[in-house]
XYZ file of C-alpha atoms in Angstrom:
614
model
C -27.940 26.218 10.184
C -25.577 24.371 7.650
C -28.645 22.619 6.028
C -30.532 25.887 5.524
C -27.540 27.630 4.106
C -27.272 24.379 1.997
C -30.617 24.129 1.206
C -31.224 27.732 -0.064
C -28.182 27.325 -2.411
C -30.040 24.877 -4.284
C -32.447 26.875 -5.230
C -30.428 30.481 -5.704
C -30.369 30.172 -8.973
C -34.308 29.864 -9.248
C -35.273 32.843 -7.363
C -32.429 35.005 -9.038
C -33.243 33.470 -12.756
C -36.453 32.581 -12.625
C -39.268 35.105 -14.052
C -42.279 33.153 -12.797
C -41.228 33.678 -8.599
C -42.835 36.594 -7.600
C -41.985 38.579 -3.484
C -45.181 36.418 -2.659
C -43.428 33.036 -3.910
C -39.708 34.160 -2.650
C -41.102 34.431 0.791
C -43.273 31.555 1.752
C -40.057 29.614 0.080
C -37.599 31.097 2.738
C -40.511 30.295 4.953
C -40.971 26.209 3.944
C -36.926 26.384 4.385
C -36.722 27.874 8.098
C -39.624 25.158 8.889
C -37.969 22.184 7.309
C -33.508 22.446 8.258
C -34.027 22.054 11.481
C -35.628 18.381 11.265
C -33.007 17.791 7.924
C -30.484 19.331 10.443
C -30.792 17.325 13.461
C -31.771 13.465 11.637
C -28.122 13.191 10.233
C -25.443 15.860 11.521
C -24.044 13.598 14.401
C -23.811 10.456 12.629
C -22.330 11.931 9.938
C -19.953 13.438 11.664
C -18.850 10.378 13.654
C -18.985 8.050 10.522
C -16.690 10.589 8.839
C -14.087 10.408 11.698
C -13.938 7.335 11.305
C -12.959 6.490 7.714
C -10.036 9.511 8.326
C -9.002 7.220 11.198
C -8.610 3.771 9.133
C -6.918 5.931 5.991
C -4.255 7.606 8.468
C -4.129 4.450 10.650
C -1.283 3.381 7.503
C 0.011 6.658 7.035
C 3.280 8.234 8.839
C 0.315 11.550 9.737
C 1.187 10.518 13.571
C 0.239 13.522 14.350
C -3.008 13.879 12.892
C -3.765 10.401 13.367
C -4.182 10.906 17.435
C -5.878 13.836 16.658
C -8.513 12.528 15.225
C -9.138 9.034 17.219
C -9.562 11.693 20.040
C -11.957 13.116 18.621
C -14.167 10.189 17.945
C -13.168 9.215 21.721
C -14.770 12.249 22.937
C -17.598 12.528 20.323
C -18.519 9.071 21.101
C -18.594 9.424 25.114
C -20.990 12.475 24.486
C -23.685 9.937 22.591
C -22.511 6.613 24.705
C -21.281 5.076 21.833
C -19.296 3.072 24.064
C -17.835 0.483 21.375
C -16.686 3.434 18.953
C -14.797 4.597 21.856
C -12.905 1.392 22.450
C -12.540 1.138 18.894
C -10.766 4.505 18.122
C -8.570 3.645 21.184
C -7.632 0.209 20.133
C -6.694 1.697 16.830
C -4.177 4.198 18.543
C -2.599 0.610 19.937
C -2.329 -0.669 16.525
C -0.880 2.339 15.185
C 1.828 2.126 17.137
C 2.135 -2.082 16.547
C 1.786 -1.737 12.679
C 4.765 0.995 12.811
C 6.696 -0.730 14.484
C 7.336 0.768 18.096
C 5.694 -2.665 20.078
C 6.638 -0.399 23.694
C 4.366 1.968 23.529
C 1.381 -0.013 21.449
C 1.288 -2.338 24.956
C 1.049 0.894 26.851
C -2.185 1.633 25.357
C -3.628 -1.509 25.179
C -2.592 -1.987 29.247
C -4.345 1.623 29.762
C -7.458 0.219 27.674
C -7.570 -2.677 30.150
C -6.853 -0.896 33.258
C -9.739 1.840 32.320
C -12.258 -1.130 30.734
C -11.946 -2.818 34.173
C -12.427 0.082 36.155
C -15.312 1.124 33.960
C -16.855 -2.854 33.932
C -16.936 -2.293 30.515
C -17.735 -5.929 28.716
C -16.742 -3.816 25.001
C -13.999 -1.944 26.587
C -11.983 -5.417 28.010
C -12.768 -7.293 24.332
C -11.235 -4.715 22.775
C -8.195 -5.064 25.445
C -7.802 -8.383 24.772
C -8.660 -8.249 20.919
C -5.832 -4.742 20.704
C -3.430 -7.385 21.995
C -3.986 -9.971 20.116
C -2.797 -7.862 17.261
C -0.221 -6.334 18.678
C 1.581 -9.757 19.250
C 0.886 -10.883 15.481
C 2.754 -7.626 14.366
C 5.586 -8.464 15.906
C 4.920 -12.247 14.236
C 4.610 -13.755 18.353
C 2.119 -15.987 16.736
C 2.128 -18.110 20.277
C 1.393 -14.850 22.255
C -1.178 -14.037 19.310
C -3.203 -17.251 18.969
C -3.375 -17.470 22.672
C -5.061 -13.887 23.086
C -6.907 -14.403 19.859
C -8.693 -17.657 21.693
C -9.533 -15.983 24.564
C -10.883 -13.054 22.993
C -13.609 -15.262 20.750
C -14.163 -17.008 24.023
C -14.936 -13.929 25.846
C -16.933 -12.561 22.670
C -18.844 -16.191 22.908
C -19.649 -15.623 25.883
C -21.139 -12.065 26.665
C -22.115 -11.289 22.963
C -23.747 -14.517 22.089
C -26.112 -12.907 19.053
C -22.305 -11.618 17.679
C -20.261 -13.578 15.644
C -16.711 -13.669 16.037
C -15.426 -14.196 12.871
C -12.917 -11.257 12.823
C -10.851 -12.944 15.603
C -11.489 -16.737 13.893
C -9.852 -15.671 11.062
C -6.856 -14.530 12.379
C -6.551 -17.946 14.397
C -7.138 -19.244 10.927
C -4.439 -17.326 9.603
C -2.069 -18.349 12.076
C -3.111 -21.844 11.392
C -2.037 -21.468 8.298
C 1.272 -19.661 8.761
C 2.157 -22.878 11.167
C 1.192 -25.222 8.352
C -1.269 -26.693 10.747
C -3.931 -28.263 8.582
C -6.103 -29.674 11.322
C -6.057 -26.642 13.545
C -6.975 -24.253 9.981
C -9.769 -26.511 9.586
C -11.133 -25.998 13.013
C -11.294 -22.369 12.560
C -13.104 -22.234 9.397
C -15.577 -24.667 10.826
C -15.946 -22.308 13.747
C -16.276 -19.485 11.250
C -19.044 -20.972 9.309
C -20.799 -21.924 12.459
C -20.900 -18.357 13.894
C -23.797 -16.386 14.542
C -24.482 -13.543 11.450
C -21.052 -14.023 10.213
C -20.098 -11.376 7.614
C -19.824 -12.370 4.224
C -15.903 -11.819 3.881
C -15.399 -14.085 6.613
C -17.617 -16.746 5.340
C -15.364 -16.442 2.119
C -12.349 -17.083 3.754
C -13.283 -19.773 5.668
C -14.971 -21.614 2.408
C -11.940 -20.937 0.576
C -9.590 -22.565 3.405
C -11.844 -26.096 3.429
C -11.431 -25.791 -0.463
C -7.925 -25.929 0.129
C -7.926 -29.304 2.279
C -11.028 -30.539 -0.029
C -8.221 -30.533 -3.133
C -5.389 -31.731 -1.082
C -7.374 -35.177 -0.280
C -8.761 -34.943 -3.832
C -12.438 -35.100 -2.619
C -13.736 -34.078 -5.654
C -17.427 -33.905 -4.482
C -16.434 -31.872 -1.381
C -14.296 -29.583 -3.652
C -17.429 -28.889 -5.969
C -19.684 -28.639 -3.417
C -17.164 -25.808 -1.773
C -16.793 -24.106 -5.385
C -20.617 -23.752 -5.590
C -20.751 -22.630 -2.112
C -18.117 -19.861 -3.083
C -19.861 -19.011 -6.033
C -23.477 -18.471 -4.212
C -22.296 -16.090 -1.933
C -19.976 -14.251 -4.949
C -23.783 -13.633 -6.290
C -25.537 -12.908 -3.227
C -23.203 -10.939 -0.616
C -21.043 -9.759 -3.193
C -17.871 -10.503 -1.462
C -15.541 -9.854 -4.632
C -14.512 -12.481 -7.555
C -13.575 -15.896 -6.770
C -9.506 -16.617 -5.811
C -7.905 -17.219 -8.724
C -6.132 -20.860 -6.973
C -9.705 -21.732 -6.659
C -10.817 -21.688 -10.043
C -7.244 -23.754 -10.898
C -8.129 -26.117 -8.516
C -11.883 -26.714 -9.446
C -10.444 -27.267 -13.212
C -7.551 -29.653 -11.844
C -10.102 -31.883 -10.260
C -12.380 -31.951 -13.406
C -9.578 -32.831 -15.031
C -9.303 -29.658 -17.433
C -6.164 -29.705 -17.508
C -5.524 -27.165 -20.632
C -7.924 -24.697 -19.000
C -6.131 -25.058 -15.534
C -2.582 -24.404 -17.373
C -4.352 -21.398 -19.045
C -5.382 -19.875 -15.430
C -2.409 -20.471 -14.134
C -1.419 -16.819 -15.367
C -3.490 -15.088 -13.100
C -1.715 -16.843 -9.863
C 1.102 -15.348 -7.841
C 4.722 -16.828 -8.614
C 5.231 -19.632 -5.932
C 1.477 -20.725 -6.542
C 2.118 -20.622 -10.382
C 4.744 -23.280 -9.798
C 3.542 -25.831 -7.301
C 0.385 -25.482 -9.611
C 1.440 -26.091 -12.472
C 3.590 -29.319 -10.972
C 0.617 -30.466 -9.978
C -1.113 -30.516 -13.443
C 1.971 -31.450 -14.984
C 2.096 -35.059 -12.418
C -1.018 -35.614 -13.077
C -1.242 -34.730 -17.244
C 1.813 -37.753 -16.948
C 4.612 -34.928 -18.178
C 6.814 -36.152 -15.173
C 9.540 -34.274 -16.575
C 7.940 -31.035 -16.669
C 6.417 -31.924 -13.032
C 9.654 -31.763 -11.605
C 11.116 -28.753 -13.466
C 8.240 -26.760 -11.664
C 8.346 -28.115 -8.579
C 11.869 -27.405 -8.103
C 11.043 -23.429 -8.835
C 8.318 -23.368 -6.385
C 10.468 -24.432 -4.088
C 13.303 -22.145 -5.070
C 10.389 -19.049 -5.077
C 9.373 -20.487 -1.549
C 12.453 -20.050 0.032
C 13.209 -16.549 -0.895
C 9.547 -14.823 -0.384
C 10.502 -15.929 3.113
C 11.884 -12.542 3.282
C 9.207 -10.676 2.776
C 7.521 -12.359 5.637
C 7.012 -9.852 7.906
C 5.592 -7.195 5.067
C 3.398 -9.237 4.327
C 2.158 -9.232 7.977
C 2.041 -5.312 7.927
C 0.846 -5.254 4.653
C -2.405 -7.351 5.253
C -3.408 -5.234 8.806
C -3.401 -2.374 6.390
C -5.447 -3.774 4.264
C -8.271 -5.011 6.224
C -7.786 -1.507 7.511
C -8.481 -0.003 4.240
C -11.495 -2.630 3.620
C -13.050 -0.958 6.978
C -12.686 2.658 5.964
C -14.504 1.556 2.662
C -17.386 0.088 4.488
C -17.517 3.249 6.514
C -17.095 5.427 3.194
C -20.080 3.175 1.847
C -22.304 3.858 4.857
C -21.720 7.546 4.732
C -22.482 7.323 1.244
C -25.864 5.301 2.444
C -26.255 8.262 5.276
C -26.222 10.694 2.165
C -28.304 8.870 0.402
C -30.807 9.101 2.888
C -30.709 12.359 4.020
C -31.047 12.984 0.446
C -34.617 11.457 0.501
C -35.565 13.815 3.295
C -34.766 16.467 1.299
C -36.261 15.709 -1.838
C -39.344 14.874 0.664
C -39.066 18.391 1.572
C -38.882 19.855 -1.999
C -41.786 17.942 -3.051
C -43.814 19.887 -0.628
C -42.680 23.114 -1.678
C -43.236 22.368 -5.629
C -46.982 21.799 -4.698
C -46.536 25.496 -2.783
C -44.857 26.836 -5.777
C -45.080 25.133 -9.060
C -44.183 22.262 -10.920
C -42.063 23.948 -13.138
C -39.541 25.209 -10.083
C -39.588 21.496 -9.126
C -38.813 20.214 -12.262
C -36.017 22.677 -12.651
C -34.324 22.076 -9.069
C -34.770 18.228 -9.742
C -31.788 18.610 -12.749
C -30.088 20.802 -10.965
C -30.077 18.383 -8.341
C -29.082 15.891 -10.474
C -26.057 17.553 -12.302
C -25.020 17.926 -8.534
C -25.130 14.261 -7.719
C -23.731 13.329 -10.767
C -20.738 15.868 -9.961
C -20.173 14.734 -6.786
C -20.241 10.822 -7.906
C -17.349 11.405 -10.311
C -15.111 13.105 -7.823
C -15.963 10.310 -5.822
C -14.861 7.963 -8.348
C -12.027 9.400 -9.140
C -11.064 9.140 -5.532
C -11.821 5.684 -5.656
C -9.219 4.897 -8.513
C -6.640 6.983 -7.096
C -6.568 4.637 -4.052
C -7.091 1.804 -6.388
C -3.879 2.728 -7.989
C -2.001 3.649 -4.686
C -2.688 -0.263 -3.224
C -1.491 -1.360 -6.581
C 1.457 0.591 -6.467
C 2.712 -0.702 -3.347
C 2.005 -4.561 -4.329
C 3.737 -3.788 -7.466
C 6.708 -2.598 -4.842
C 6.576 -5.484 -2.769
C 7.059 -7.693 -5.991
C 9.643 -5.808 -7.017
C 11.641 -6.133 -3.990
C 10.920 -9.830 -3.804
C 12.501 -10.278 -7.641
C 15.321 -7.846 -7.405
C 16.120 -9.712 -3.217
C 15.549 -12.939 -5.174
C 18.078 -12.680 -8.369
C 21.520 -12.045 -6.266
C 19.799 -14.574 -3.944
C 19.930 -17.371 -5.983
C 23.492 -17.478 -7.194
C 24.737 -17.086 -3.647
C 22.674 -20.792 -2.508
C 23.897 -22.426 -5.571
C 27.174 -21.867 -5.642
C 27.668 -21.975 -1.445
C 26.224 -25.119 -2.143
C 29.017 -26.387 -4.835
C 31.581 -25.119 -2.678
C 30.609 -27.169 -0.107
C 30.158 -30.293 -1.881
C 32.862 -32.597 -1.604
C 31.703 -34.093 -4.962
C 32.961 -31.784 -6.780
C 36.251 -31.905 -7.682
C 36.930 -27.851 -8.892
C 39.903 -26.566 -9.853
C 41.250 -23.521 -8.047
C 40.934 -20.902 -10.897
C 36.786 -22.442 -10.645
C 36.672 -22.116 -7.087
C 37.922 -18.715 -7.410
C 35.682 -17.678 -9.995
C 32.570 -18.959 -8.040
C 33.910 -17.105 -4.753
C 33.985 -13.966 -6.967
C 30.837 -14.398 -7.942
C 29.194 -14.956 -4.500
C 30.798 -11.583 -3.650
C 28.971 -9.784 -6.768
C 25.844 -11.393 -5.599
C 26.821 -9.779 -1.860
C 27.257 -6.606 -2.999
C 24.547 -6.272 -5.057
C 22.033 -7.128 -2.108
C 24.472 -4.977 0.130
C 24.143 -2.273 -2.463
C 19.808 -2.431 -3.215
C 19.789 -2.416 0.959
C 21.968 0.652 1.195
C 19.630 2.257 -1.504
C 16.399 1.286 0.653
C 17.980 2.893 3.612
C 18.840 5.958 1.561
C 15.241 6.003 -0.411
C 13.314 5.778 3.011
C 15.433 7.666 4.929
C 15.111 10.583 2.308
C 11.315 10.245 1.321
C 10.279 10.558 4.971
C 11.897 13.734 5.446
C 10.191 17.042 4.816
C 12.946 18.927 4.161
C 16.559 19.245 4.872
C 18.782 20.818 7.411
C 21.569 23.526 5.627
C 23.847 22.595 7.902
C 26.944 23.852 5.487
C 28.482 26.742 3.838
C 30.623 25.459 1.010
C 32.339 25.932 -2.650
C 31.024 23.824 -5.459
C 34.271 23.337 -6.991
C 35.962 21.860 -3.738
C 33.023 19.153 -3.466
C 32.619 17.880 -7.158
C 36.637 18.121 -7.107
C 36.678 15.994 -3.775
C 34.103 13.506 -5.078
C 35.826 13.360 -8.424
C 39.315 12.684 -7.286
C 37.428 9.672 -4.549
C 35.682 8.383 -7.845
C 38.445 8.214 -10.627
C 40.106 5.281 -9.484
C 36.777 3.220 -9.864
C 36.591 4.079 -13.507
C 37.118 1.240 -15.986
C 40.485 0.439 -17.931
C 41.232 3.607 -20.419
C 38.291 5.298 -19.059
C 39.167 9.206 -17.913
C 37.127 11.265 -15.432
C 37.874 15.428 -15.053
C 36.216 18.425 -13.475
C 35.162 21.726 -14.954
C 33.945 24.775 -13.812
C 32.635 28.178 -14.423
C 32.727 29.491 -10.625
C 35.917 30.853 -8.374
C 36.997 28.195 -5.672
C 36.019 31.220 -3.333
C 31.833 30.560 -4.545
C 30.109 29.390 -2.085
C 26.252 27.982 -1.399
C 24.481 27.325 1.798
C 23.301 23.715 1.320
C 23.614 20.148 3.153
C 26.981 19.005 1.907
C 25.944 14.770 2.801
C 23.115 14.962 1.050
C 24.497 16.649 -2.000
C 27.825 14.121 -1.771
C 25.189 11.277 -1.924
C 23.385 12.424 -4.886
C 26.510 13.235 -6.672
C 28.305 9.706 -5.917
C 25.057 7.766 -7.380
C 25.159 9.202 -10.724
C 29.077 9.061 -10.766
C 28.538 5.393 -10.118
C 26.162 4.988 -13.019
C 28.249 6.843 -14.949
C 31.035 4.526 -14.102
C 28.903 1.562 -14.314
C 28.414 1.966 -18.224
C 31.056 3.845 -19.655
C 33.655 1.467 -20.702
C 35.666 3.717 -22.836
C 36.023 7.616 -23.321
C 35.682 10.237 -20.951
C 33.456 11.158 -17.573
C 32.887 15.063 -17.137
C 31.754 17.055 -14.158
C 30.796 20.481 -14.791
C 29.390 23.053 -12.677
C 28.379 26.583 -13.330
C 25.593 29.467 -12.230
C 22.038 29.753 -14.041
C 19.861 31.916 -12.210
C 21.066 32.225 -8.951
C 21.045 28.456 -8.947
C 24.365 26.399 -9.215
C 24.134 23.539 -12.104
C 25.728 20.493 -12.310
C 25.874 18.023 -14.989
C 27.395 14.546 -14.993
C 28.222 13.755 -18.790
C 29.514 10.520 -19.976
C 30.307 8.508 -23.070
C 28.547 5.425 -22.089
C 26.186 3.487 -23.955
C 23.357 5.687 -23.475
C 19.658 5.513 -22.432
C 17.222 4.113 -25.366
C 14.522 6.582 -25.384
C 11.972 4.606 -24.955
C 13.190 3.885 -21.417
C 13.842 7.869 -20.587
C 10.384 8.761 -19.121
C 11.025 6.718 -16.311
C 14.763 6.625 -15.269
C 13.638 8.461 -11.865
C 11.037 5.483 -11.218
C 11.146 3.270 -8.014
C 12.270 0.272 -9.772
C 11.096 -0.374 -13.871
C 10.297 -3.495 -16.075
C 12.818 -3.383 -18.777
C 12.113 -5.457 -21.977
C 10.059 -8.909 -22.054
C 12.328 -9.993 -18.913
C 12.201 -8.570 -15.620
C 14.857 -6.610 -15.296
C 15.712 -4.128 -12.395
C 17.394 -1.737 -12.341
C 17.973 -0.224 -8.987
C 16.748 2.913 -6.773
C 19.976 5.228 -7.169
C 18.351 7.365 -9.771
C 14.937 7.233 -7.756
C 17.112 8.643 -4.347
C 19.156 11.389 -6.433
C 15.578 13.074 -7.309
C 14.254 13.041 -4.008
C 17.340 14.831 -2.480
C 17.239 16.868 -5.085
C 13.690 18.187 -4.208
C 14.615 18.537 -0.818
C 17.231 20.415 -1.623
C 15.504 22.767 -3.558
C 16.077 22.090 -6.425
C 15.830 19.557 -9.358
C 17.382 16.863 -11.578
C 16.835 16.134 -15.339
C 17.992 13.947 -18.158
C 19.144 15.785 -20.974
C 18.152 14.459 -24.374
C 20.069 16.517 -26.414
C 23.125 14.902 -25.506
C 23.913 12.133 -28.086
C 27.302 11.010 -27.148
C 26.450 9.448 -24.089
C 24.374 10.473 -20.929
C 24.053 13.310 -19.411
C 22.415 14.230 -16.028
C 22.023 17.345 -14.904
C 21.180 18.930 -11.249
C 20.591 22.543 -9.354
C 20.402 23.613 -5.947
C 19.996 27.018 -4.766
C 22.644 29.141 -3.898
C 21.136 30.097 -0.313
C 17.483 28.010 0.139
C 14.918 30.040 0.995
């Protein structure tokens, strides 16, 4: 029925507008369109359907929508089981297992992937108990048991070996690879990629990988002819399968080992920080610049030690990914399902232009084509909306890393003077290094704190009001706790507008935190003059400001003080999340926070909350 009704609204506009349809025409069309949405119907409404379900599963599958997530992978269970899709079923199960794994509650992701084991065995399902063991597998690499997960992933290509022999098991090869990798075991990454390449109808991502791994060990022995032969490999299938561009290490390396040394330095740009720098070593040793060599080998290794934090992330990070790289092969086949339904259609129309006239047909044909057209930018825009999402949270990631890295750095350096017996410091030195190993401290103690705050904030909803309190007793309270942090000369008062007897309905720790971050950034850069909280009521809302006479914002930088982290100037520099937890709170409060840029003396930051949330 939803193809007829689809179908007829197509060509609505012809049988309203048109002047050459006559009753005669309008009824033998309704008649061509009860004969043909049946077939149109019934080729493509259960795939569909299914193939739909599943790219919602793999874009909630790295989502907190818990909730909806289950609620879904049931579905496809029980859709599935109705057409004996058996491995979909499996599938949509297994996912519910990683769920769980890739957010971190490891209990109840082995639940599920026991229950999938019990049930495959029960069922003798050969799918259903690969799955099992491929669910577990997984499971063990998110919690980084790379024994537990190697182990599992060997059996599972052994059992996919052996009762799917046409299959190829590159999917669970390349996490052995992986592992390989993270273990710095050369000979045992090798194996894998060999075993890759050697599988039956291996996908073209895998293949990728696997070339790009032997590349690796190709350049390490500086076997130039195995190298090129590799690069040309990698460059073939770039053409042919389409697998996306070339690594950008590979392209360094292939100019390394042909000795283009200026081009190498030039592509160097394009690599990640740690690679930059053992890269760039490299061309540096072998350019005879010894000097330089060293300086950049002693960064990498300075960069390799701290991204060790990140570690885990990373781990997290990449299962999402090749999450989101299914869902877009699923989007891409229901676009291909479209596509082809689409045909039948058009199939359909042609017969009823004969019926009818070639000037209907030619008609419906743009309209059908301003329709596609429609429908393919929404979909694009889609597209770069996710684009810019995955960007967004590398961008994050990075950020982290740097601002981790910077109070990182100090700390090693100096703990590692102070423990040097060859250096002879004098106590007001030793002192001052001690001092500054407790900045460092605090200022990782301090980003922490804010990630806590940020997360704990941004995955709430909304707020309990868990308080009935005066305005003036708070920002009094908080003022008086505050004062003695203020810098030499530096004075902080309260005013107000309201009766100590004015009272809101509100969530009195929330509202403490956001006030205490911006009188910490007030106290942070005013080094002289005065810091002034006022409050006051504007429209049955209760306004706060927090003025000081600080240095000020430059406004260049004043579009994106609320910002997760910002690049400020031609050096990396960032400066925190305080500002970035203050507006969130402030939302869930109900109300909001602004910088006012009519201010001049200083900065001011202003913030309202509702006197009783609705």
């Amino acid at each position: 029925m939803q193809a007829k009704i689809n179908f007829f609204c197509i060509f609505a506009p012809v049988i309203t507008n048109s002047m050459l349809m006559n009753r005669f025409y309008y009824l033998l069309l309704l008649t061509v369109f009860s004969l043909v949405s049946p077939a149109v119907q019934a080729a493509g409404a259960g795939t569909n359907y299914l193939t739909k379900l599943q790219a919602e599963m793999l874009r909630l599958i790295s989502t907190p929508e818990r909730d909806k997530f289950l609620e879904v992978t049931e579905l496809i269970k029980s859709e599935s089981q109705k057409q004996g899709n058996e491995r979909l079923f499996y599938i949509a199960w297994g996912n519910q297992s990683t769920y769980e794994a890739t957010h971190q509650d490891y209990p109840k992701a082995e639940e599920i992937a026991n229950r999938i084991a019990d049930y495959a065995q029960a069922q003798s399902s050969l799918w259903g108990n690969y799955i099992a063991l491929h669910t577990k597998a997984v499971n063990a690499l998110q919690k980084q048991d790379y024994q537990e997960a190697e182990q599992t992933f060997i059996k599972a290509v052994d059992f996919r070996h052996k009762y799917f022999p046409g299959e190829s098991a590159g999917d669970d090869l390349q996490e052995l690879m992986k592992i390989a990798n993270h273990r710095k075991d050369q000979k045992a990454g090798l194996k894998y990629a060999h075993q890759i390449l050697a599988e039956p109808n291996v996908a073209p991502i895998h293949k990728g990988r696997a070339l790009f791994r032997i590349s690796q060990f190709a350049f390490n022995k500086n076997n130039k002819e195995l190298y090129d032969s590799i690069y040309n490999a990698l460059m073939e299938l770039k053409k042919t399968d389409g697998i996306g561009t070339i690594e950008p290490v590979v392209e360094v390396n292939y100019n390394i080992l042909n000795k283009n040394y200026d081009e190498a330095l030039r592509l160097c740009k394009d690599l990640a920080p740690e690679s930059r720098a053992e890269r760039m070593a490299v061309i540096y040793h072998r350019m005879g610049d010894d000097t330089k060599a060293f300086e950049y080998m002693a960064k990498f290794k300075k960069i390799n030690d701290s991204i060790v934090l990140v570690s885990h992330g990373n781990v997290v990070n990449s299962c999402y990914v090749q999450m989101n790289n299914e869902r877009m092969k699923l989007e891409q086949k229901m676009l291909e399902e479209e596509n082809s339904n689409l045909k039948h259609i058009i199939l359909y129309i042609i017969i009823g232009v004969i019926v009818l006239a070639m000037a209907v047909a030619v008609f419906v044909h743009r309209q059908r084509i301003k329709l596609l057209e429609h429908e393919n930018a929404k979909l694009d825009k889609a597209r770069k909306q996710a684009e810019k999402a995955f960007d967004m949270k590398n961008e994050f990631i990075t950020h982290i890393t740097n601002e981790l890295r910077a109070p990182l750095n100090p700390i090693q350096g100096f703990s590692d003077i102070l423990g040097t017996k060859e250096y002879e410091l004098q106590a007001d030195e030793r002192e001052q290094l001690s001092s500054l190993i407790k900045s460092s401290s605090k200022t990782i103690t301090k980003l922490i704190d804010e990630l806590a705050e940020l997360s704990l904030y941004e995955s709430k909803k909304s707020l309990p009001i868990n308080y009935t309190l005066s305005p003036n007793h708070i920002c009094r309270h908080m003022v008086d706790s505050f004062r003695p942090q203020c810098k030499e000369g530096v004075r902080m008062f309260f005013e107000t507008d309201l009766s100590d007897i004015y009272v809101v309905e509100t969530n009195q720790e929330a509202l403490e935190t956001l006030l205490g971050h911006l009188l910490e950034n007030a106290i942070q850069y005013t080094d002289k003059g005065v810091i002034t909280v006022a409050c006051t009521e504007y429209n049955d809302m209760v306004r706060t400001s927090v003025t000081d006479t600080g240095r000020g914002i430059a406004p260049e930088r004043r579009e994106h003080i609320f910002d997760t982290f910002r690049e400020m100037g031609d050096n990396v520099k960032l400066v925190g999340l305080g500002l970035s937890v203050c507006k969130v709170i402030a939302k869930l409060l109900g109300g909001d926070i602004w910088y006012d840029p009519d201010y001049q003396e200083g900065t001011r930051f202003v913030f309202e909350i509702p006197i009783k949330k609705q």
